[in-house]
mmCIF file of C-alpha atoms and ligand atoms in Angstrom:
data_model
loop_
_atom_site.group_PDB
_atom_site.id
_atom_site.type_symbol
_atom_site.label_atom_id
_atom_site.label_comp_id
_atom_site.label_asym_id
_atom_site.label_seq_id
_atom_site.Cartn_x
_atom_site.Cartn_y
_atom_site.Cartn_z
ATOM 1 C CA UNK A 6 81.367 108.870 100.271
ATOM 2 C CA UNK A 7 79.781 106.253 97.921
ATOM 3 C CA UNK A 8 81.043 105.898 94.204
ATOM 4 C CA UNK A 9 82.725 103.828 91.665
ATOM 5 C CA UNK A 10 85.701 101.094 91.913
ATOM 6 C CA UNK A 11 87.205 100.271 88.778
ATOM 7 C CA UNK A 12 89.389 97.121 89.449
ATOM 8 C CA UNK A 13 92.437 97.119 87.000
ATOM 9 C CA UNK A 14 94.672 94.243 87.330
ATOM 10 C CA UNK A 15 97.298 92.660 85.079
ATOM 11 C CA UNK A 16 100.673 92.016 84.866
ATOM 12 C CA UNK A 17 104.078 94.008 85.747
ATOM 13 C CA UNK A 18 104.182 96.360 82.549
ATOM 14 C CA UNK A 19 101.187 96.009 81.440
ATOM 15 C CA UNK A 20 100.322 99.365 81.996
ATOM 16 C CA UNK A 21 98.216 99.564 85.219
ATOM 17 C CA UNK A 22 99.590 102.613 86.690
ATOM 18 C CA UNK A 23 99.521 104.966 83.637
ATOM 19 C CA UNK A 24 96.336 103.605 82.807
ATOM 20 C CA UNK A 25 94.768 103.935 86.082
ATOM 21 C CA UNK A 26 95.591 107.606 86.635
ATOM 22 C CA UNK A 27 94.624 108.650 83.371
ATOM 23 C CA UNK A 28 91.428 107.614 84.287
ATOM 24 C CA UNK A 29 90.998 108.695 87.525
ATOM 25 C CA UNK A 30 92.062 112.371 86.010
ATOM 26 C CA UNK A 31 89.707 112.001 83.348
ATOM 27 C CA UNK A 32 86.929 111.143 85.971
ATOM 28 C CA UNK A 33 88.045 112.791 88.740
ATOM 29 C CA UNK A 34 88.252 109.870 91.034
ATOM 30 C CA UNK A 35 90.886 109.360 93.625
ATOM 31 C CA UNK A 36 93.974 106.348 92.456
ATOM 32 C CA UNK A 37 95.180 103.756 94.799
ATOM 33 C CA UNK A 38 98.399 102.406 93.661
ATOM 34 C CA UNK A 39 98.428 98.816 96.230
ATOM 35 C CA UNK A 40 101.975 97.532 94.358
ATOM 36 C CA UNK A 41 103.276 100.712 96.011
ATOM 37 C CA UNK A 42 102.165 99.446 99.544
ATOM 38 C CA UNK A 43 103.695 95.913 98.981
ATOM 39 C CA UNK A 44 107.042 97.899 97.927
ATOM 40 C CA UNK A 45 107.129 100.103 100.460
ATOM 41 C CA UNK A 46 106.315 97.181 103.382
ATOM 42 C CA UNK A 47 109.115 94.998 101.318
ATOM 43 C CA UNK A 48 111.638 99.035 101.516
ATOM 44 C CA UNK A 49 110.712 98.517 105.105
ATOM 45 C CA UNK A 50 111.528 94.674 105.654
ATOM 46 C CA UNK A 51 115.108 95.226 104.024
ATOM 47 C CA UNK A 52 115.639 98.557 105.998
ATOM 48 C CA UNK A 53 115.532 96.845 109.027
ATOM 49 C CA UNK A 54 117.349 93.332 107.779
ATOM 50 C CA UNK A 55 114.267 91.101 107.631
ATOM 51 C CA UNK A 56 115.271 87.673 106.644
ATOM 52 C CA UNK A 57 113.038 87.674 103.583
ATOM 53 C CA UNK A 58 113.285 84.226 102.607
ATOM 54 C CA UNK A 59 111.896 83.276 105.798
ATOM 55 C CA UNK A 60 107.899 84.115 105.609
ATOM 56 C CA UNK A 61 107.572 83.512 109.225
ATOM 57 C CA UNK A 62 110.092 86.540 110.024
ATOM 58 C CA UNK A 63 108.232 88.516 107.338
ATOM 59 C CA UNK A 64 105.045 87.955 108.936
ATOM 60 C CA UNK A 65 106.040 88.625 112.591
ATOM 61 C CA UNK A 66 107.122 91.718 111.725
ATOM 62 C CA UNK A 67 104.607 92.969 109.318
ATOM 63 C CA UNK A 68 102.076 94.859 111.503
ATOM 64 C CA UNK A 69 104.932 96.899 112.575
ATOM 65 C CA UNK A 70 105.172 99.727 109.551
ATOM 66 C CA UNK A 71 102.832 102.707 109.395
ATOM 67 C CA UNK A 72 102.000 103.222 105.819
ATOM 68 C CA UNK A 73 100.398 106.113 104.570
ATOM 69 C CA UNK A 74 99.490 105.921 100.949
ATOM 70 C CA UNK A 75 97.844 109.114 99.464
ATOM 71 C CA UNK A 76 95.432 109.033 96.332
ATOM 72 C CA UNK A 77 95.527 111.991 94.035
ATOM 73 C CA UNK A 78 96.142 110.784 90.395
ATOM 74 C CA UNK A 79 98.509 113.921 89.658
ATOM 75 C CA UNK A 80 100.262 113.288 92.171
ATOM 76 C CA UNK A 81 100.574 109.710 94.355
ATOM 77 C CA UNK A 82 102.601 109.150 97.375
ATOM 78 C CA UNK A 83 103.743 106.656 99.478
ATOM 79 C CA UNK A 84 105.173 107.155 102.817
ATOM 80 C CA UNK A 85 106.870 104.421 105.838
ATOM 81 C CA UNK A 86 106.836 106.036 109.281
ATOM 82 C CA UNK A 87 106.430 109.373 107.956
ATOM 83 C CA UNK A 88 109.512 108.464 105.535
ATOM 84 C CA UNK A 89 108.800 109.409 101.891
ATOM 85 C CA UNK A 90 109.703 106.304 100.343
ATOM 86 C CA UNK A 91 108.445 106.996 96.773
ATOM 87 C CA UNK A 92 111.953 106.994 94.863
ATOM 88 C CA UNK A 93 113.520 104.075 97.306
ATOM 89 C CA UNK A 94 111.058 101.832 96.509
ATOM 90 C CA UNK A 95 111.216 101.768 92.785
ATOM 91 C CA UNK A 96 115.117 100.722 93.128
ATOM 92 C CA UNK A 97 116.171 97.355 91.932
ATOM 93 C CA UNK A 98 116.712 95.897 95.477
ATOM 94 C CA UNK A 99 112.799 96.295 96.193
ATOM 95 C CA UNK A 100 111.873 94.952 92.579
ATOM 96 C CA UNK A 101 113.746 91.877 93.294
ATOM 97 C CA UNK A 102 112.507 91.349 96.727
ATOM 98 C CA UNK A 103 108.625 92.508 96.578
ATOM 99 C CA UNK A 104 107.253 89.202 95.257
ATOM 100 C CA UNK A 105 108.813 87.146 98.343
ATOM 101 C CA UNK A 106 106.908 89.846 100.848
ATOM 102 C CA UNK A 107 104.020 89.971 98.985
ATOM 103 C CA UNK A 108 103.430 86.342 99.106
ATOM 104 C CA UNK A 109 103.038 86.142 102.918
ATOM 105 C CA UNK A 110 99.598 85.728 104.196
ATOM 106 C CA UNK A 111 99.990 87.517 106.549
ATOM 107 C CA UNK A 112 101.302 90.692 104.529
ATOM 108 C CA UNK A 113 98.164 90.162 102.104
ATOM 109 C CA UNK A 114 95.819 90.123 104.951
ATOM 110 C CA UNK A 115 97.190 93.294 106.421
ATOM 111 C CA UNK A 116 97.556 95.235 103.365
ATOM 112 C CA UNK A 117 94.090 94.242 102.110
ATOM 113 C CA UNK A 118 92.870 95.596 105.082
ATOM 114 C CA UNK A 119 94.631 98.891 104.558
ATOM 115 C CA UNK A 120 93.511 98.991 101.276
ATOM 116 C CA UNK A 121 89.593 98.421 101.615
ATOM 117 C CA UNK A 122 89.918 101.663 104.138
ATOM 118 C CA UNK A 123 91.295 103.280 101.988
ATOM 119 C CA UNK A 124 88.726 102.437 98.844
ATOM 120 C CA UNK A 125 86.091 103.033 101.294
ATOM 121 C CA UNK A 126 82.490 103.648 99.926
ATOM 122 C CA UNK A 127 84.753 104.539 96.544
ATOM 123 C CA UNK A 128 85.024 106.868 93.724
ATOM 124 C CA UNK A 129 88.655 105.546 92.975
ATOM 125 C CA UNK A 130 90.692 103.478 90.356
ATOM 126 C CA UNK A 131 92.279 100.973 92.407
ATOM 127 C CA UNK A 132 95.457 99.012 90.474
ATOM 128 C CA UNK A 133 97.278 96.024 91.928
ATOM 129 C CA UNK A 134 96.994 91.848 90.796
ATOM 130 C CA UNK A 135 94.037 90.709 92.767
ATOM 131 C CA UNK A 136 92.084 93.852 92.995
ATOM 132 C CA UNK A 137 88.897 92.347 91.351
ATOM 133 C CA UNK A 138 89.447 89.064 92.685
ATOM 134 C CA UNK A 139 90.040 89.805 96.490
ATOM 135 C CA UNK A 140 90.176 93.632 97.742
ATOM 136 C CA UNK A 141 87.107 94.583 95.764
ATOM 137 C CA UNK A 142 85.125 91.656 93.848
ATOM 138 C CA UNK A 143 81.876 93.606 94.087
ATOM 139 C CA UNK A 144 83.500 96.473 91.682
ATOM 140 C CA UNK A 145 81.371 97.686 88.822
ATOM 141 C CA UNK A 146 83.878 97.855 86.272
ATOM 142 C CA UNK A 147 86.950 94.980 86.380
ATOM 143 C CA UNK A 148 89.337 95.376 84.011
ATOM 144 C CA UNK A 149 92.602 93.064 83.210
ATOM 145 C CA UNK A 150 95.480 94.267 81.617
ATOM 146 C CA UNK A 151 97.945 92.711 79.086
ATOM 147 C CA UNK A 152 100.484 93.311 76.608
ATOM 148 C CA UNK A 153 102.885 90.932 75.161
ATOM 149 C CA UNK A 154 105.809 90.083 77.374
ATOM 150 C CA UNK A 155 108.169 92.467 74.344
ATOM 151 C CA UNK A 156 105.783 95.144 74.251
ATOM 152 C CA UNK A 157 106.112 95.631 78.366
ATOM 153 C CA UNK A 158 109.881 95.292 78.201
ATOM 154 C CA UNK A 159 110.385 97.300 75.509
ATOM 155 C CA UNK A 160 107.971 100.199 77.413
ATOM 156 C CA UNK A 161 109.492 99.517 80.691
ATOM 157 C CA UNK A 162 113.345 99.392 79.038
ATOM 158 C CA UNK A 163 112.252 102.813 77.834
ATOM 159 C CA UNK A 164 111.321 104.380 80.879
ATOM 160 C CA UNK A 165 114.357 103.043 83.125
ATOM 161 C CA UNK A 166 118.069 104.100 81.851
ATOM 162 C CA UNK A 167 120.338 101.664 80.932
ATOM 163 C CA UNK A 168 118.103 98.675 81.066
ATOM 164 C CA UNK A 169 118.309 96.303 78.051
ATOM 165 C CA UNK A 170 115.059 95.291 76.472
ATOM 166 C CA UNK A 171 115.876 91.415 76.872
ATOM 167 C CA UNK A 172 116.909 91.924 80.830
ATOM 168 C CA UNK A 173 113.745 93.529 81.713
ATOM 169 C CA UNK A 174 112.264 90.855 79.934
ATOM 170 C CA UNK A 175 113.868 88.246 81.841
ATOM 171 C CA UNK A 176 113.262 90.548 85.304
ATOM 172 C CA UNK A 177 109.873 90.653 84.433
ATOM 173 C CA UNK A 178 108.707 86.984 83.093
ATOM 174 C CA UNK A 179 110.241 85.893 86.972
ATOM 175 C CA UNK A 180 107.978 88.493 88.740
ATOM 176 C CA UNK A 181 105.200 87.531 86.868
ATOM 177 C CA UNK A 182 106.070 83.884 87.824
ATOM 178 C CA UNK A 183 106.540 84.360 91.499
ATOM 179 C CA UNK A 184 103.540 86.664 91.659
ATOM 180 C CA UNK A 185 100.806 83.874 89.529
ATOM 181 C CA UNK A 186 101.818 80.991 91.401
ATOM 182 C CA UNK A 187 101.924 81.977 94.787
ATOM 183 C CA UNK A 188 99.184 80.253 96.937
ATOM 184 C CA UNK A 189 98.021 83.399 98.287
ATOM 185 C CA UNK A 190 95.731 85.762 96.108
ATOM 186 C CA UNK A 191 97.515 85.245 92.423
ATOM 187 C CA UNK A 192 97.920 87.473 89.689
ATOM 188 C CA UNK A 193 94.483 86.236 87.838
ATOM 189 C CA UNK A 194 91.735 87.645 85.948
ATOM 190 C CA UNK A 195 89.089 87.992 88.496
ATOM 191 C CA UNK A 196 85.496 86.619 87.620
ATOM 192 C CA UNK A 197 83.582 89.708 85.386
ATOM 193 C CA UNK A 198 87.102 91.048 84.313
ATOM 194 C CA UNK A 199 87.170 92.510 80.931
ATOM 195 C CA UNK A 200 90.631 91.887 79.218
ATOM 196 C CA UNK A 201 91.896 94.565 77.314
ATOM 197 C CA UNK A 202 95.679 93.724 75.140
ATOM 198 C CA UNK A 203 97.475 96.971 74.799
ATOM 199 C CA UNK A 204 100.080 95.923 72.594
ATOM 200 C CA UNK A 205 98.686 97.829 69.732
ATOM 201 C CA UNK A 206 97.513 100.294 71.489
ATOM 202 C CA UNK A 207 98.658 103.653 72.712
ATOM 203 C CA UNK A 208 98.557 105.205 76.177
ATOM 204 C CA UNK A 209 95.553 107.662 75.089
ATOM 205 C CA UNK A 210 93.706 104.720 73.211
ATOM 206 C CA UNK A 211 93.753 102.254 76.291
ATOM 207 C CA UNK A 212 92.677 105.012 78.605
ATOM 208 C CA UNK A 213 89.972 105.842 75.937
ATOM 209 C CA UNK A 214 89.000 102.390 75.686
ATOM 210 C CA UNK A 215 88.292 101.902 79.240
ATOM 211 C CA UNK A 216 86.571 105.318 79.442
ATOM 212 C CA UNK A 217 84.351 104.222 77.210
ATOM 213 C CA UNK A 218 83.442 100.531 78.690
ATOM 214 C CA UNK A 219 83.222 102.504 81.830
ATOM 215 C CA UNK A 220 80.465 104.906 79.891
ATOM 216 C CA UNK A 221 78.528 101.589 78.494
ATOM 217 C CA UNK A 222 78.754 100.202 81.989
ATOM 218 C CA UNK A 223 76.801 103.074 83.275
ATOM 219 C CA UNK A 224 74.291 103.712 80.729
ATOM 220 C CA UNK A 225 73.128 100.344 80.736
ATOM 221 C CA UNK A 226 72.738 100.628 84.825
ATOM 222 C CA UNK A 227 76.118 98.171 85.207
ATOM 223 C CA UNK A 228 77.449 100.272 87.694
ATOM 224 C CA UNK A 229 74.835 100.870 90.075
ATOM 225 C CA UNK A 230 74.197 98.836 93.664
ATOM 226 C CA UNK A 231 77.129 98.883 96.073
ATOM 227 C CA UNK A 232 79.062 101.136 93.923
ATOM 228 C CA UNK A 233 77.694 103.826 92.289
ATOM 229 C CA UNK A 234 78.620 106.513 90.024
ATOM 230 C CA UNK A 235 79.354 109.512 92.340
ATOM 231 C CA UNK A 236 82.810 111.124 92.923
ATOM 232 C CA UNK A 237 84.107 112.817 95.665
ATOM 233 C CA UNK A 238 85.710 115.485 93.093
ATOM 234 C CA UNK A 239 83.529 118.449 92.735
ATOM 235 C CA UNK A 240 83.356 118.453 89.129
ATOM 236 C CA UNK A 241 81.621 115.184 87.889
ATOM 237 C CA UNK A 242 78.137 114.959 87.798
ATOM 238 C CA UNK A 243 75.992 112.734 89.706
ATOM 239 C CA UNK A 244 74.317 110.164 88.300
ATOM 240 C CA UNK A 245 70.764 111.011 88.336
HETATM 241 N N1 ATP B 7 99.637 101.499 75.805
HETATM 242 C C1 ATP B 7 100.860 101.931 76.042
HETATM 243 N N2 ATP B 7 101.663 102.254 75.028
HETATM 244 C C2 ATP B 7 102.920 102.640 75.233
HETATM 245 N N3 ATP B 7 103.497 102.754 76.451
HETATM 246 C C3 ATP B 7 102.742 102.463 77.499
HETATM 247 C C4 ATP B 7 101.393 102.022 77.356
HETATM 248 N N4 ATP B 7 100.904 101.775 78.590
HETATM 249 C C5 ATP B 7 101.908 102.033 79.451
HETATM 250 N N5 ATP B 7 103.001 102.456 78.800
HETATM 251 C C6 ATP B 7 104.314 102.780 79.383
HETATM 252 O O1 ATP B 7 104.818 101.525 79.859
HETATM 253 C C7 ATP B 7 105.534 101.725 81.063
HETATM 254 C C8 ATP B 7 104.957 100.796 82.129
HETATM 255 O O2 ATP B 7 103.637 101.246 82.441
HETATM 256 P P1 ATP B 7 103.081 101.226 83.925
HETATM 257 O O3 ATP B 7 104.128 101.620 84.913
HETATM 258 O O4 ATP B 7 101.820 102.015 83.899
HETATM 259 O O5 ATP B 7 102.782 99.672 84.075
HETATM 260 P P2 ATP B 7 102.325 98.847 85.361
HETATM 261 O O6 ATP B 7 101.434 97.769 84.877
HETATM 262 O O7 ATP B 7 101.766 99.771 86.382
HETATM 263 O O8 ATP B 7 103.718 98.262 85.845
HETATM 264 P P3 ATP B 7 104.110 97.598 87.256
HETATM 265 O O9 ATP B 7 103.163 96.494 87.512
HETATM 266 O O10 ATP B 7 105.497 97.080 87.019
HETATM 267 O O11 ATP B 7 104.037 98.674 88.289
HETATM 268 C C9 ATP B 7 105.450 103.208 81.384
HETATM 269 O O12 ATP B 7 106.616 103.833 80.901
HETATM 270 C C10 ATP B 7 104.244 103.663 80.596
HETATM 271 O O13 ATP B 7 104.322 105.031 80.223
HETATM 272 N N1 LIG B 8 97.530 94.022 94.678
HETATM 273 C C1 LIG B 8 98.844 93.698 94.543
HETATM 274 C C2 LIG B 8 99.756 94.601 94.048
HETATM 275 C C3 LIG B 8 101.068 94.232 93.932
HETATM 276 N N2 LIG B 8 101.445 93.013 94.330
HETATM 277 C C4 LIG B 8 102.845 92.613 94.299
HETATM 278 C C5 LIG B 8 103.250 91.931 93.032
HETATM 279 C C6 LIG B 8 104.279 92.818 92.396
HETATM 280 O O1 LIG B 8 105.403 92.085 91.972
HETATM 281 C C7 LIG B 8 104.664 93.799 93.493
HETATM 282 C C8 LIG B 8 104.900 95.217 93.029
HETATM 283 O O2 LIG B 8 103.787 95.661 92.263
HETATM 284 P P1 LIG B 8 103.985 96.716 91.068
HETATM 285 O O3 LIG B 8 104.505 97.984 91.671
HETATM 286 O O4 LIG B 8 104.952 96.124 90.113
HETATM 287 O O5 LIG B 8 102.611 96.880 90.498
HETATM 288 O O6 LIG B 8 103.638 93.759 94.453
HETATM 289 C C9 LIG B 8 100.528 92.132 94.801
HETATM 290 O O7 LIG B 8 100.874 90.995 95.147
HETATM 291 N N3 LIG B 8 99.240 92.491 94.914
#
C-alpha cells in the first residue's frame, strides 16, 4: 500500500495526538501513536522491576516485549503480550519513567524498527518527537507542534482530574528537558518541518490548518515520489 506520511512532532501537550487523529479521520488515513509504544515498553520495564536508571538493564531486556500497536484514528490501541495496556500506561508511574526508557539506544533502535513496519508504504499520520527527523525523514508533509508551556498545562490540567495547572507545568517542562537533550534522536524540528503555534488556536482550527498545508502540498505536486497521495481507506480519492 503506497500513500502519504504526515510527520507531526512537538512537544508533550502540544497537541500531537488530537491533532493527528483528526486528521487521519478527516483523510481517512490510518494513526500511529509511537509515544504509546515507548509507554507501553517503559509499563513493561516496571512490570517486571527493570532497574530503569540503569540503560544497560533497559537495553538487555528490551527485545523481550511483544507490542502490538493498532492504527484506526477512532479508535487506537496498544497492547504488551496480548495485555491491553492502554489505561496503565497513561498513569503517573509511566509518565515519570518513559523519558529514562526512551533514551536507550537500544529501545530507539527497536521501536523505530517497529514503527517503519508499521508506516509501511503509508497512508498514515504518524505522531511522536523525531518522526520527521529519524522514523520517516522522506515524509511529504512534516509538521512541528507548539504551544506555550501555559497553554499545554492548562489543556493537559483540564483533561486529567485533580492536576494543578502549575504541577503539570512543572511535570511537563522536565519531560520536555529529558526528552531534547538526550543524545539519542531529540525532540527537534526535523529539516522541512513546518511549525505551527497552537496557542491561539482551537482544536478544529489546527486540524484545519494542517488540512489545508496538506491540500497546498499536493496541488503543487509536494507530496508525490516515495509517498504519495493514496489511502488505504476506501473513500478518498486517488490522486490522478
Ligand atoms: N488547539 C487546542 N486547543 C485546545 N485544546 C487542545 C488543542 N490541542 C489539543 N488540545 C487538548 O490538549 C490536551 C493535550 O493534547 P494531546 O494529548 O493531543 O497532546 P500531545 O501532544 O499528544 O501530548 P503528549 O505528548 O503528552 O502525548 C488534550 O486534552 C487535547 O484535547
Ligand atoms: N517518537 C517518540 C515518541 C515518544 N517519545 C518519548 C518521549 C515522551 O516523553 C514519551 C511519551 O510520549 P507521549 O505519549 O507523551 O507523546 O515517549 C520519544 O522519545 N519518541
Amino acid at each position: 500500500m503506497s500513500g502519504l506520511v504526515i510527520a507531526m512532532d512537538g512537544p508533550s501537550g502540544s497537541g500531537k495526538s488530537s491533532v493527528s487523529r483528526g486528521v487521519a479521520r478527516a483523510l481517512g488515513l490510518r494513526y500511529l501513536d509511537t509515544g504509546a509504544m515507548y509507554r507501553a515498553m517503559t509499563w513493561w520495564m516496571l512490570r517486571e522491576g527493570v532497574d530503569l536508571t540503569d540503560p544497560a538493564a533497559v537495553a538487555a531486556r528490551c527485545g523481550e516485549p511483544e507490542l502490538v500497536a493498532g492504527t484506526d484514528p477512532d479508535g487506537p490501541t496498544i497492547h504488551v503480550d496480548g495485555i491491553d495496556v492502554a489505561g496503565p500506561i497513561r498513569e503517573a508511574d509511566v509518565t515519570g519513567a518513559v523519558s529514562a526508557v526512551a533514551a536507550v539506544p537500544e529501545v530507539r533502535a527497536r521501536l523505530v524498527a517497529r514503527q517503519r513496519e508499521i508506516i509501511g508504504a503509508g497512508g498514515i499520520v504518524v505522531e511522536g518527537r523525531d518522526i520527521g527527523s529519524v522514523v520517516c525523514p522522506d515524509a511529504p508533509v512534516k509538521i512541528y507542534l507548539t504551544a506555550s508551556a501555559e497553554a499545554r498545562a492548562r489543556r493537559r490540567s483540564a483533561e486529567l482530574t485533580g492536576s494543578s495547572v502549575d504541577d503539570q507545568q512543572a511535570a511537563m517542562a522536565r519531560r520536555d528537558a529529558l526528552d531534547s537533550t538526550r543524545k539519542a534522536d531529540p525532540l527537534l524540528m526535523a529539516d522541512g518541518a513546518i511549525e505551527l503555534d497552537t496557542t491561539a488556536l482551537s482544536l478544529e482550527e489546527v486540524i484545519g490548518e494542517v488540512l489545508s498545508l496538506v491540500a497546498k502540498r499536493r496541488s503543487s505536486g509536494g507530496a508525490s515520489g516515495a509517498h504519495e497521495f493514496r489511502s488505504d481507506r476506501d473513500h478518498i480519492p486517488e490522486r490522478t
